[in-house]
Amino acid sequence: MVRRWLVISLLGGACGGSDAPEVPHLDWPSSTAVALLHAPGEYTANAQIGSQTFALLVDTGSTTTAVADASCSECSQIVSPLYTPGGSAKDTGHHTTATYADGTQWTGEIYVDQVGLGSGSPAVPLELAAITAEIFFFKDDTTQGILGVGTPETLLDDTTSYPQTVTESGGPSQLAFELCGSAGTMWIGDYDATAAASAPVFTPLIAPTDATPYYDVAIDDIGLGGTSLGFGASTYATAFVDTGTTDLIIPTDAYDAFVAAVNALPAMTTLFPGQTFTTGVGQSCIEIDGATDAEIDAMMPALTMSFPATSGTVTVTAPPTRSYLDDTGAGQLCLGVGDGGSGDDALTVLGNAFMRGFLTVIDVAHSQVGFAPDAGCGSDVSSALGRRRAPRRRGPSR
């Protein structure tokens, strides 16, 4: 599974640059819809940096933006185009290094340049990293870098945050995501209400700290078809919303129970006789044998997840093939749930497999995260899942 969140322990904490560029007040619309493309396990947006355009992975699990630089010899073997600082760029003289949860790394030289996402959004001055060396960060040419849209707590030294800079320039302090099979949308500000089947339900956003530096929420319960796995809030602790992680990640005990519960479903015997999902390292897949997504969703239970709310608890549901099962399009059905470990290192991550079932709203201004059943993907739901590649882990470990 792809995990893109940043390893915060690398620098013993993260902060923005002390000489950050002055941010002008800009004429922001109340809503900007940024088109996303689904690369294998990842979602990218076209970003204009200076006079060039790059496909950048959109990552809510990190905050520093980085792009492959023309001076990076190993990058030139893999990705194109490469960033060539132009007249709008200024070299700050600083350098930084990032390490992600899968062990991939990059080192970069920090520039100030204008960054825009199109669709009517103004360009903002951003301190970003021009990647000069990398270790397994680039696997192919689906992305030329990363657009960090996480919290200030995951910002690397001497760089600045795109969402924070948008807010400082007079723009909205809300992000929303609709993640579909071959595409998707990120909204800066108000989202398109027609993309949701109903209004979102909200749960409090836990204030970011060194211990919980992401878009964290609490989880009360997870189940299948309303039947709990048997674990409560103390097991799941806090979970973070991460567009850069492919799967729903839950602690080992809950993960083992989840896989056992899926394998015990009568529909598994009916739809996939003689096959079961396995636990352990790597992606577990079975042969579809002609079953359609509609048949799978009709015969297997929905994912249910409960969150604390202002008053009581709210519960959201998502169809199997939009939450815990991935139709690869190549005759296989893969489990979209991963093992988050145990003990102090246990993780719960609401990755993009989970997010595919919802329109997800990260409302920083009101310290809340909302989930609404998605209504806008239509026939696009699984049309590109076949491009899924071998699991990778991209994100910051805690």
mmCIF file with all atom_site columns, C-alpha atoms in Angstrom, residues 132 316 324 357 359 362 374:
data_model
loop_
_atom_site.group_PDB
_atom_site.id
_atom_site.type_symbol
_atom_site.label_atom_id
_atom_site.label_alt_id
_atom_site.label_comp_id
_atom_site.label_asym_id
_atom_site.label_entity_id
_atom_site.label_seq_id
_atom_site.pdbx_PDB_ins_code
_atom_site.Cartn_x
_atom_site.Cartn_y
_atom_site.Cartn_z
_atom_site.occupancy
_atom_site.B_iso_or_equiv
_atom_site.pdbx_formal_charge
_atom_site.auth_seq_id
_atom_site.auth_comp_id
_atom_site.auth_asym_id
_atom_site.auth_atom_id
_atom_site.pdbx_PDB_model_num
ATOM 1 C CA . THR A 1 132 ? 18.276  17.080 -6.186 1.00 0.00 ? 132 THR A CA 1
ATOM 2 C CA . VAL A 1 316 ? -21.105 6.286  8.174  1.00 0.00 ? 316 VAL A CA 1
ATOM 3 C CA . TYR A 1 324 ? -12.571 -2.500 1.914  1.00 0.00 ? 324 TYR A CA 1
ATOM 4 C CA . GLY A 1 357 ? -16.869 5.841  -0.453 1.00 0.00 ? 357 GLY A CA 1
ATOM 5 C CA . LEU A 1 359 ? -17.005 13.068 -0.042 1.00 0.00 ? 359 LEU A CA 1
ATOM 6 C CA . ILE A 1 362 ? -11.439 18.782 6.146  1.00 0.00 ? 362 ILE A CA 1
ATOM 7 C CA . ASP A 1 374 ? -20.463 9.962  -2.437 1.00 0.00 ? 374 ASP A CA 1
#
